[in-house]
Coordinates of C-alpha atoms in Angstrom, one line a residue:
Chain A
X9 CA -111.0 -90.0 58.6
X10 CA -107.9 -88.7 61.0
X11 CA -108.8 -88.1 64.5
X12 CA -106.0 -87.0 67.2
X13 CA -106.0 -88.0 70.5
X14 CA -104.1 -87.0 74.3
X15 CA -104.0 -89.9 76.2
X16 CA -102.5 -90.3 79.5
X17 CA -101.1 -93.6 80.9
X18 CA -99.6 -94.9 84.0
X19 CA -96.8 -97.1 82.5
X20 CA -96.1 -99.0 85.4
X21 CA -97.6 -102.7 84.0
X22 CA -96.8 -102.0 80.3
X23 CA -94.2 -102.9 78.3
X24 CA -93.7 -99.8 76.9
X25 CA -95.6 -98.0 74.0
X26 CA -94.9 -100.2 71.0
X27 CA -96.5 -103.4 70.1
X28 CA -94.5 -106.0 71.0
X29 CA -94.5 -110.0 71.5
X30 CA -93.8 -110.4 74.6
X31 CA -95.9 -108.2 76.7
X32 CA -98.7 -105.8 77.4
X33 CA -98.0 -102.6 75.5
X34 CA -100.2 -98.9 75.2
X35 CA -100.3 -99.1 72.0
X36 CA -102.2 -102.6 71.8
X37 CA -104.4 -101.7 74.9
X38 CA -105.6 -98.5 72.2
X39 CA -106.0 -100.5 69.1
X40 CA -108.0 -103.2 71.0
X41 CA -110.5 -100.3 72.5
X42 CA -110.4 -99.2 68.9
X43 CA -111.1 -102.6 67.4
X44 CA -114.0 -103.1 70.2
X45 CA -115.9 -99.8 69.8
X46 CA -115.9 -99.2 65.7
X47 CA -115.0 -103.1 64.7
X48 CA -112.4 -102.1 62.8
X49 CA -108.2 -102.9 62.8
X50 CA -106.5 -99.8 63.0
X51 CA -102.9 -98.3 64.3
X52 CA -102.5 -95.9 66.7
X53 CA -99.5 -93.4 65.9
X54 CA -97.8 -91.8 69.2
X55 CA -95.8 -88.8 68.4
X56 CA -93.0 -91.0 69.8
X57 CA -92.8 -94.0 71.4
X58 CA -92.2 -94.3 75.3
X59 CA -90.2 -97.0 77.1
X60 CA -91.1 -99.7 79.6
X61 CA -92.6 -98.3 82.8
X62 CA -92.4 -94.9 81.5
X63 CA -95.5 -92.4 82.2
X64 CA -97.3 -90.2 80.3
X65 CA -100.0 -86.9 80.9
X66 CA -100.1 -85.9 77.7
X67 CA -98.9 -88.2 74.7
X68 CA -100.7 -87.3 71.1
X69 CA -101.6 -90.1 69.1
X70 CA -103.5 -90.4 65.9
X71 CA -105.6 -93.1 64.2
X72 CA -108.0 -93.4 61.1
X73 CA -111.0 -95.0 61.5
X74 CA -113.4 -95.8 58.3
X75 CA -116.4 -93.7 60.1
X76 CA -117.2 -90.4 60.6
X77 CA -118.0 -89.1 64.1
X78 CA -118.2 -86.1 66.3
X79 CA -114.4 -85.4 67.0
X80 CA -114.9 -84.4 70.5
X81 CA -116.8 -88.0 71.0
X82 CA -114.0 -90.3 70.2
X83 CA -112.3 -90.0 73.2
X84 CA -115.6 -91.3 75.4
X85 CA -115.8 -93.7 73.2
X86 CA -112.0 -95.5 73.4
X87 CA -112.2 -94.8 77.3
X88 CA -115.3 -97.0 77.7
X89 CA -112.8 -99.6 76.6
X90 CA -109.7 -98.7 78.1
X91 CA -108.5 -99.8 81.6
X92 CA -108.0 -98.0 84.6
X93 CA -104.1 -97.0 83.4
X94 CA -104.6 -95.4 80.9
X95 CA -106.9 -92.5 79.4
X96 CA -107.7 -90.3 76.6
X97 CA -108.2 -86.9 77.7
X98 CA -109.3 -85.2 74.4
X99 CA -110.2 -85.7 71.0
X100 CA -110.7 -83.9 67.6
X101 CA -111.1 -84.8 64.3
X102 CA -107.1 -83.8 62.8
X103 CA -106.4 -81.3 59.9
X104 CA -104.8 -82.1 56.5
X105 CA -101.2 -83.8 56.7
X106 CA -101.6 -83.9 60.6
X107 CA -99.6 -86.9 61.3
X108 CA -98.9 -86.9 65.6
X109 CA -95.1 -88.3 65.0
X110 CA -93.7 -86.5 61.9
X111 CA -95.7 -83.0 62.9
X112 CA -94.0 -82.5 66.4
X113 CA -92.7 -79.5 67.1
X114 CA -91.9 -80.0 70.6
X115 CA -91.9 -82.2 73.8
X116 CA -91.5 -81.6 77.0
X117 CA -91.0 -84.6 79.7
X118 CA -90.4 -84.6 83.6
X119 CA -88.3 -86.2 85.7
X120 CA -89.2 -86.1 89.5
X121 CA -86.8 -87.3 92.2
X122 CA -87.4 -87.6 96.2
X123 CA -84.2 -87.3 98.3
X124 CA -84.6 -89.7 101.3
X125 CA -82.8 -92.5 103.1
X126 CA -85.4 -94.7 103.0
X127 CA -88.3 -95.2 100.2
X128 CA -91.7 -93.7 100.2
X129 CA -94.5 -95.7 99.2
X130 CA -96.0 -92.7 98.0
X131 CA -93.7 -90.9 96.0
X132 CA -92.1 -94.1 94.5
X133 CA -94.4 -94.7 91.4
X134 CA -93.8 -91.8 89.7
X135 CA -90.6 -90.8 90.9
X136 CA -86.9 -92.0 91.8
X137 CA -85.1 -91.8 94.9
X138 CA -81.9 -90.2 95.9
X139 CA -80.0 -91.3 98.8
X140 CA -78.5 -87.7 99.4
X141 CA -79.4 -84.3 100.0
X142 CA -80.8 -82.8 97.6
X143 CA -78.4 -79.6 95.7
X144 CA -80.4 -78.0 93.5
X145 CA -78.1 -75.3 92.4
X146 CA -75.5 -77.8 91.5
X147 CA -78.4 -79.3 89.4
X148 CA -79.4 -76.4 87.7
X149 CA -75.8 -75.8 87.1
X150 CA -75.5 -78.7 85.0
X151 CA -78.7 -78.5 83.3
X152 CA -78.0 -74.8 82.0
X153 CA -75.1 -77.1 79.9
X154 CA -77.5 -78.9 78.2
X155 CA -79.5 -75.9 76.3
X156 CA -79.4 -75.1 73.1
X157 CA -78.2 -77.4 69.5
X158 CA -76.0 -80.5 71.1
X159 CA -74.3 -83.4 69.7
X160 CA -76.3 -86.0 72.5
X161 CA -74.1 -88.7 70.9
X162 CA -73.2 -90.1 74.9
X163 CA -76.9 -89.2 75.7
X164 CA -78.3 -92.1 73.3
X165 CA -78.4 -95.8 74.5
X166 CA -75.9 -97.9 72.1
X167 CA -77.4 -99.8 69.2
X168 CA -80.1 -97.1 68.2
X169 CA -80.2 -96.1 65.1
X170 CA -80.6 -92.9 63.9
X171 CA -79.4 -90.3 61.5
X172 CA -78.4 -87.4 63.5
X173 CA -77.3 -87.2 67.3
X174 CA -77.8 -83.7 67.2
X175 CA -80.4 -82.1 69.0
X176 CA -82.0 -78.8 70.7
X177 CA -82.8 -78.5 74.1
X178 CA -85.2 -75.6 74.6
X179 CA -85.1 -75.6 77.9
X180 CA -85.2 -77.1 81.4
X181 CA -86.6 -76.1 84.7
X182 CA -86.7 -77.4 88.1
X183 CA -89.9 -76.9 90.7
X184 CA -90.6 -78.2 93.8
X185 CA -93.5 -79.9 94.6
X186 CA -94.9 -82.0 97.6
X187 CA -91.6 -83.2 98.8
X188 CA -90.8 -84.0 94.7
X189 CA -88.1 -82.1 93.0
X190 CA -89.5 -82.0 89.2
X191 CA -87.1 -81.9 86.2
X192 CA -88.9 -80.5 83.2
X193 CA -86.5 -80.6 80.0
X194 CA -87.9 -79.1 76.6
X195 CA -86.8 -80.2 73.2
X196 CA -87.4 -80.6 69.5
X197 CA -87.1 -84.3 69.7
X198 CA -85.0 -86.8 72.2
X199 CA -83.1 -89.6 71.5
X200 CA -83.7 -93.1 73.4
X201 CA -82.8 -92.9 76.9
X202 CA -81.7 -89.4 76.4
X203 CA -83.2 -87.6 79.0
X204 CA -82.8 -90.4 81.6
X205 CA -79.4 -90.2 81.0
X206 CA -79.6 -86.4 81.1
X207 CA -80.3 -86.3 84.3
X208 CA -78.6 -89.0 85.8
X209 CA -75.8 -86.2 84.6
X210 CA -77.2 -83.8 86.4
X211 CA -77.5 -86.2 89.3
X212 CA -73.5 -87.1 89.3
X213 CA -72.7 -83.5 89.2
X214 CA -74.7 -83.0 92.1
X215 CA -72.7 -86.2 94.3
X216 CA -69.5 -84.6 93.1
X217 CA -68.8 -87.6 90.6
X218 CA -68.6 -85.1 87.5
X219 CA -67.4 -81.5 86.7
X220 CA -69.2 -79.0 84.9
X221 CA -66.1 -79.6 82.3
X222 CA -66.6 -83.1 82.6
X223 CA -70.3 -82.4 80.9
X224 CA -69.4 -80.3 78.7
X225 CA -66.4 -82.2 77.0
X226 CA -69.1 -85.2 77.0
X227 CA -71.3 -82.8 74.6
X228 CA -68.5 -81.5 72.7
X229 CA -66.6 -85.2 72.7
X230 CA -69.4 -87.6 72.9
X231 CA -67.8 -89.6 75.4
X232 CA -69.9 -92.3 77.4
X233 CA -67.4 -92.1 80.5
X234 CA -68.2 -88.5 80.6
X235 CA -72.0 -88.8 81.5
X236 CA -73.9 -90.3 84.7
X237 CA -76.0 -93.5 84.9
X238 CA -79.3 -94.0 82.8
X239 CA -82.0 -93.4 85.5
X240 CA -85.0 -95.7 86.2
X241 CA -88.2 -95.2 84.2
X242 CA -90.7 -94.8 86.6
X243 CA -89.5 -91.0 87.5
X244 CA -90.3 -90.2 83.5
X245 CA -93.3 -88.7 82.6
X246 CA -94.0 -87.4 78.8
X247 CA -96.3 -84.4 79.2
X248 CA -96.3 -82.2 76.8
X249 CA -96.4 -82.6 72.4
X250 CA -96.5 -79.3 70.8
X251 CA -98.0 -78.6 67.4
X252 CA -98.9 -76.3 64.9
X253 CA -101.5 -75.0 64.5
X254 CA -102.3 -76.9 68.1
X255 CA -105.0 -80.4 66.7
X256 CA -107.2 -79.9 69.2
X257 CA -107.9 -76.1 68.5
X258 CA -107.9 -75.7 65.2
X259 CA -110.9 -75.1 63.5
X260 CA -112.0 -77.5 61.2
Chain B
X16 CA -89.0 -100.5 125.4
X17 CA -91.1 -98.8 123.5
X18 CA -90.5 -96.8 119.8
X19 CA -92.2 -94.6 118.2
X20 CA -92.8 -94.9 113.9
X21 CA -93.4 -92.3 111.0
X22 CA -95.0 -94.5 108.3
X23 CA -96.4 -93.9 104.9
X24 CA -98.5 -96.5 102.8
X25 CA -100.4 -96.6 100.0
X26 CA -103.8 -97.5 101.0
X27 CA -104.9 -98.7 97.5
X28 CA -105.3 -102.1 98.0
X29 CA -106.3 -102.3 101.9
X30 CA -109.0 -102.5 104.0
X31 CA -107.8 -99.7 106.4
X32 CA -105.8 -99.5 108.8
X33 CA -107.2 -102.0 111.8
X34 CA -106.5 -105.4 112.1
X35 CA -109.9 -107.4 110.6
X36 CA -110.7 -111.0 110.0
X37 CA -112.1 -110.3 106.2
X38 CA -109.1 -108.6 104.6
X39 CA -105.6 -107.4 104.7
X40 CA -104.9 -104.0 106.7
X41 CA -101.5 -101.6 107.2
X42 CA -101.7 -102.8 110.8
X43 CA -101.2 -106.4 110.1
X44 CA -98.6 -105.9 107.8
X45 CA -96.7 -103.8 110.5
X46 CA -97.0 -106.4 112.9
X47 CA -95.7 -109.0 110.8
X48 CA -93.0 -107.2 109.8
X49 CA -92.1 -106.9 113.8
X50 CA -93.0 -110.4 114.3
X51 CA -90.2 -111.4 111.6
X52 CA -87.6 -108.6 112.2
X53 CA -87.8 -109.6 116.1
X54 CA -89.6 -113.3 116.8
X55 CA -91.6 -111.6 118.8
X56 CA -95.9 -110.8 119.0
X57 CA -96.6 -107.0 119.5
X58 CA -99.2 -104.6 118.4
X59 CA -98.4 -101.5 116.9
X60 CA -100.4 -98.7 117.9
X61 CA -101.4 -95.6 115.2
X62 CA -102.3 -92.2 116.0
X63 CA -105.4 -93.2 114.6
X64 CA -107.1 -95.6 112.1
X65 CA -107.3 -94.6 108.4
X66 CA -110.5 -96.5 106.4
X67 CA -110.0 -98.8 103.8
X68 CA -108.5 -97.1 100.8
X69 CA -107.2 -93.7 102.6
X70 CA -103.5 -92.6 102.6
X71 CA -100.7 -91.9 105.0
X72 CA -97.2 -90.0 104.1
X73 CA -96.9 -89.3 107.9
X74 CA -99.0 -91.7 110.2
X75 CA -97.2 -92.1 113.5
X76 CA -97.3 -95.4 115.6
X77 CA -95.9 -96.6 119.1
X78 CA -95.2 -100.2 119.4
X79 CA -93.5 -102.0 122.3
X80 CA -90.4 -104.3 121.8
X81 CA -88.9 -107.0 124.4
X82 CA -85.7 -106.1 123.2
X83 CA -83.5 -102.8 122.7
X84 CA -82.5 -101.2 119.7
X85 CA -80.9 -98.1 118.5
X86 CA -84.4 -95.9 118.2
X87 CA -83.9 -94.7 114.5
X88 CA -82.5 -98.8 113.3
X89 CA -85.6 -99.7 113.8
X90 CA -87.2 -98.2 110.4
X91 CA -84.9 -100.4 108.2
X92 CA -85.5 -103.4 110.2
X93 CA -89.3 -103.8 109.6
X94 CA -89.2 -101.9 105.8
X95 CA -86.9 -105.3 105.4
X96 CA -90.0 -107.3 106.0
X97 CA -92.8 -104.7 104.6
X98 CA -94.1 -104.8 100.8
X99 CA -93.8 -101.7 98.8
X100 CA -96.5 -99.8 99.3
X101 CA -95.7 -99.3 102.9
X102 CA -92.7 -98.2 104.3
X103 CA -91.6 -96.5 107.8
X104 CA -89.9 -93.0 107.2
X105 CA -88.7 -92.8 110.8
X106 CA -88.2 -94.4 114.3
X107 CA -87.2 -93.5 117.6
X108 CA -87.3 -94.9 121.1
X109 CA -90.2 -93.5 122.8
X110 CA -89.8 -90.8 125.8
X111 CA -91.7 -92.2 128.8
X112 CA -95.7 -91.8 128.6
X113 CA -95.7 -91.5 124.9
X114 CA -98.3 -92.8 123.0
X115 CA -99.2 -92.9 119.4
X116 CA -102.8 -92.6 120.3
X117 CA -103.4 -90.4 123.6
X118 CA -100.6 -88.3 122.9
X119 CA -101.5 -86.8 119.7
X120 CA -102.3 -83.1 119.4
X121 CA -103.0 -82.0 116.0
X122 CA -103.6 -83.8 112.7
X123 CA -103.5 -82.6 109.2
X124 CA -105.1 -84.3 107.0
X125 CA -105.1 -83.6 102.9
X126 CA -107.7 -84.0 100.6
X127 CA -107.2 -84.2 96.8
X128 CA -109.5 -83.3 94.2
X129 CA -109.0 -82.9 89.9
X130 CA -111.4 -81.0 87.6
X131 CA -111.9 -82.6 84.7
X132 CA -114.5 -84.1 82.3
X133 CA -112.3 -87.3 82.2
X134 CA -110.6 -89.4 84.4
X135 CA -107.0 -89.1 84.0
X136 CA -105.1 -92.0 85.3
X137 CA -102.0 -90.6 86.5
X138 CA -103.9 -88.6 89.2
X139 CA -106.5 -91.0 89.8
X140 CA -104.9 -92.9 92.5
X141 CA -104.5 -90.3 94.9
X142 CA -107.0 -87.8 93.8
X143 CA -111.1 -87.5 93.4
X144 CA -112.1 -86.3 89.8
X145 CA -114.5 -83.6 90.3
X146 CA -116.6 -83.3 86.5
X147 CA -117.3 -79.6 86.9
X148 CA -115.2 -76.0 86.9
X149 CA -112.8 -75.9 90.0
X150 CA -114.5 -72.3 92.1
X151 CA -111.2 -71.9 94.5
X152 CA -113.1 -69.4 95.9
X153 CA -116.6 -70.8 96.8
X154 CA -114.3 -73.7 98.5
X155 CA -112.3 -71.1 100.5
X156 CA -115.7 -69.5 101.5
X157 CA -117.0 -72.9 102.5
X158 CA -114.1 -74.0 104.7
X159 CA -113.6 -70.6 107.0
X160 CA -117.3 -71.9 108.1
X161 CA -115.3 -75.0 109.3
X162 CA -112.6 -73.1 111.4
X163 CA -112.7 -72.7 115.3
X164 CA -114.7 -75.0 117.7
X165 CA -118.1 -76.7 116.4
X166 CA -120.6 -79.6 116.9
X167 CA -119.6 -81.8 113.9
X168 CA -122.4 -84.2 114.8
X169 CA -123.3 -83.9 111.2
X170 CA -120.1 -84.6 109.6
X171 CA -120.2 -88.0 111.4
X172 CA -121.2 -91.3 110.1
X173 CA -123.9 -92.6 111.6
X174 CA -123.0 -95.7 113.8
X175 CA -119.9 -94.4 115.7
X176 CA -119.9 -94.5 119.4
X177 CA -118.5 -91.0 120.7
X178 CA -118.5 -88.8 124.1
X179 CA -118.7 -85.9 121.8
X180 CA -119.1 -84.8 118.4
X181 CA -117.3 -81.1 119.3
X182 CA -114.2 -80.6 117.4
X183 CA -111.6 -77.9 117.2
X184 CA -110.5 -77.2 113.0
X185 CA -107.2 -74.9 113.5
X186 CA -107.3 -74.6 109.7
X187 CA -108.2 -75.0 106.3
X188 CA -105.9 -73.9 103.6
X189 CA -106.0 -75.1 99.4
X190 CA -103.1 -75.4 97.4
X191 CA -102.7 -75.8 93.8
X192 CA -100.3 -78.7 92.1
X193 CA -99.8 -79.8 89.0
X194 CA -103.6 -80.4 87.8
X195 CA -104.6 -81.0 91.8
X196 CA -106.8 -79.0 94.2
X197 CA -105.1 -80.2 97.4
X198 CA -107.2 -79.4 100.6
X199 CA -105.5 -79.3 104.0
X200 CA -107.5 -79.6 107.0
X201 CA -105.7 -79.3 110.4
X202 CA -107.3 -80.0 114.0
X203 CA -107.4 -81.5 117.1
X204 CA -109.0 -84.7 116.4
X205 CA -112.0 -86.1 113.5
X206 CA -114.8 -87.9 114.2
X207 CA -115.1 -90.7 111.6
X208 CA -115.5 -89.6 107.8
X209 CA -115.5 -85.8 109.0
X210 CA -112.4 -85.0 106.4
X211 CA -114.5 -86.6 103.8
X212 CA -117.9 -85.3 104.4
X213 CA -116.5 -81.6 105.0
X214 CA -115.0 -81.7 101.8
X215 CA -117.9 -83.0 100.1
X216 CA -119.9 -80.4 101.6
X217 CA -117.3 -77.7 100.8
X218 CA -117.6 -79.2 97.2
X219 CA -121.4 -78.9 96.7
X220 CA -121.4 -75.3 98.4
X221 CA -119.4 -74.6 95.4
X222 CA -121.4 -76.3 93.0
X223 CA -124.7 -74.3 94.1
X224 CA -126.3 -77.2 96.0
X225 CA -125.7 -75.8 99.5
X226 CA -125.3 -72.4 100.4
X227 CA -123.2 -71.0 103.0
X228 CA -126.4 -70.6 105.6
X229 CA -127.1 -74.6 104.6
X230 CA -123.7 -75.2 106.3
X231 CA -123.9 -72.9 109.4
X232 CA -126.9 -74.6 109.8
X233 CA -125.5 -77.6 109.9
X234 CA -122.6 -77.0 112.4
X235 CA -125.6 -75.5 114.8
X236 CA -128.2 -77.9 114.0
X237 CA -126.4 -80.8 113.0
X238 CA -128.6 -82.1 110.5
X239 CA -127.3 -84.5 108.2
X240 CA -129.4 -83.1 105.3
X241 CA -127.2 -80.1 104.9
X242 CA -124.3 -81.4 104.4
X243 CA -122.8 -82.7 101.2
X244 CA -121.8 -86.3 100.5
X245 CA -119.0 -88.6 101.5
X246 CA -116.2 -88.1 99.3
X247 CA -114.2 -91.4 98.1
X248 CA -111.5 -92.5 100.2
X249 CA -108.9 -92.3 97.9
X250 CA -108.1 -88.9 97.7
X251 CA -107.7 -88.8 101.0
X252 CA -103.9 -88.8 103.2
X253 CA -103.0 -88.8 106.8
X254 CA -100.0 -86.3 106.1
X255 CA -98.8 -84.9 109.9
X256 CA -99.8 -85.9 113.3
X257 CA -97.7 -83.5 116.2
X258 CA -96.8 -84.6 119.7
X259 CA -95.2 -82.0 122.4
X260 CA -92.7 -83.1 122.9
X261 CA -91.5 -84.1 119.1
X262 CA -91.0 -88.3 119.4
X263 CA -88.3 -88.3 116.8
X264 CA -86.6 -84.7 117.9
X265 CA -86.7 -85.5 121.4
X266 CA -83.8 -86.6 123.9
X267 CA -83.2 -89.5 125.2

């Protein structure tokens, strides 16, 4: 039996999402509340993974588990094993072929900032500071660059390995929000550290330390020099995964 | 010479904000942070305490230094010596007669709530979870009740040694936010837990178990049994205190 899940986690003590040796990941944390409430070994599927310290409202997962049970229940019955950090917010028994990674249609992460000389205790777990005004029409300028089909080949941390660098942007839009600027970018799929380093783009268009051109020769070039710094983890937050028809709606 | 502080903390993991024998507080931490920036004992003076667990993005302080300073240095010399869930935004030098405490003229105070069947753990830290419908409007109606001058004898926790329980509420306005209900409650002054027991009231009105009469009752009659319960701490922030004359736009 398939069941899909929307979990949200605060990524601050994790490792990340994947299982790894050497830390605490989400990915353990759900299989181990898994193992404690059915008895059974089972993987968790993500519909990617996130890095270290990165935060997430609304990652889809999915799991098979060798019992049948009210879809809705599953989620009630991880959290009673989950700690504080992290969450599953709904559940549903999946359709045929659902699979939470190879049926994404789209994601949609945000990045917030806080401009401010000095750090805020209570912005800085779930957002990065900027030691400058904030310019938000330079910003926007530089994210209009980014829409549409791309060649994100100086967007991807060296030494992944994938087939394709290109990628569609949908979209991205900037709100305002308790003294947070939020960066939401929409896509078909992301490469590693892409939209960290997306933004940190943006950023260094906004300080003056890149051109417009400058960006756009980096898309059309793939040039590394081209593109701003990779920016801390803690301002990401995954939360959005699109599907279709939507797991948690259809009617089964 | 005395200065005057804008701090913000993360009250997560204190026990308030007054110096205690049984557990750390914000005030302790500020102190010591004076003590090593200057060599020098000094107490530092809030605009009011905050409980154990409640927020501040804008608590102001006064404290009094042996030694003289450029006003607005000051902030980086104790966030040198603070941990990372406090930090002071600002600093001045104080005009003469200022203080923290007796000078204060309004405070706003913010009270965050989420509606939701299941505790989601990115909002959790700063915000109640409410397991029920959010009725924006049956708040709204329940906090015009609150506006102007009334006995809040009612909305005070038993215990607290006061001249009088008659406060002034300039305001009440709700804002929406990314999944939040915040609450914004400006006045003069609060008695102890007021904030937290006029939302909780404001919250039950809306959830049928007090009706608007219950709480005019309660502001003329100021019986305990008509008023809703003591929300959690947590979702609750110091955001603005005001001084006439401003203490950080003011010259010196």
């Amino acid at each position: 039996m398939r069941y899909a899940i929307e979990v949200a986690y605060d990524g601050t003590n994790y490792c990340g999402w994947q299982i790894q040796p050497n830390g605490m990941t989400i990915q353990q944390r759900l299989q181990e509340a898994a193992a404690a409430a059915f008895g059974t070994v089972c993987t968790v599927t993500a519909s990617g993974r996130t890095d270290s310290g990165v935060h997430a409202s609304g990652q889809v997962c999915h799991l098979d588990l060798p019992c049948e049970i009210p879809g809705e229940r599953l989620a009630d019955a991880l959290n009673a094993h989950l700690p504080e950090d992290i969450g599953v917010l709904r559940s549903a028994r999946a359709y045929d072929g659902f699979d939470a990674n190879r049926s994404a249609k789209r994601k949609t992460y945000r990045y917030s900032l806080y401009f401010s000389p000095r750090r805020n205790p209570l912005l800085d777990r779930y957002a990065t500071r900027v030691d400058a005004p904030c310019d938000e029409g330079a910003l926007s300028g530089a994210a209009a660059l980014f829409t549409g089909v791309h060649d994100f080949a100086a967007y991807c941390s060296s030494g992944s390995q994938v087939k394709t660098t290109v990628r569609e942007i949908y979209g991205i839009s900037l709100s305002r929000r308790e003294g947070l600027l939020d960066i939401y970018v929409c896509g078909g799929g992301f490469l590693y550290n892409m939209v960290r380093t997306m933004v940190g783009t943006m950023l260094w268009h906004s300080l003056g330390k890149l051109s417009l051109e400058d960006i756009s020769a980096s898309l059309r070039e793939g040039r590394r020099s081209l593109v701003g710094k990779t920016m801390p983890a803690k301002g990401l937050t995954l939360v959005r995964v699109e599907y279709s028809p939507d797991p948690f709606e259809a009617v089964r």
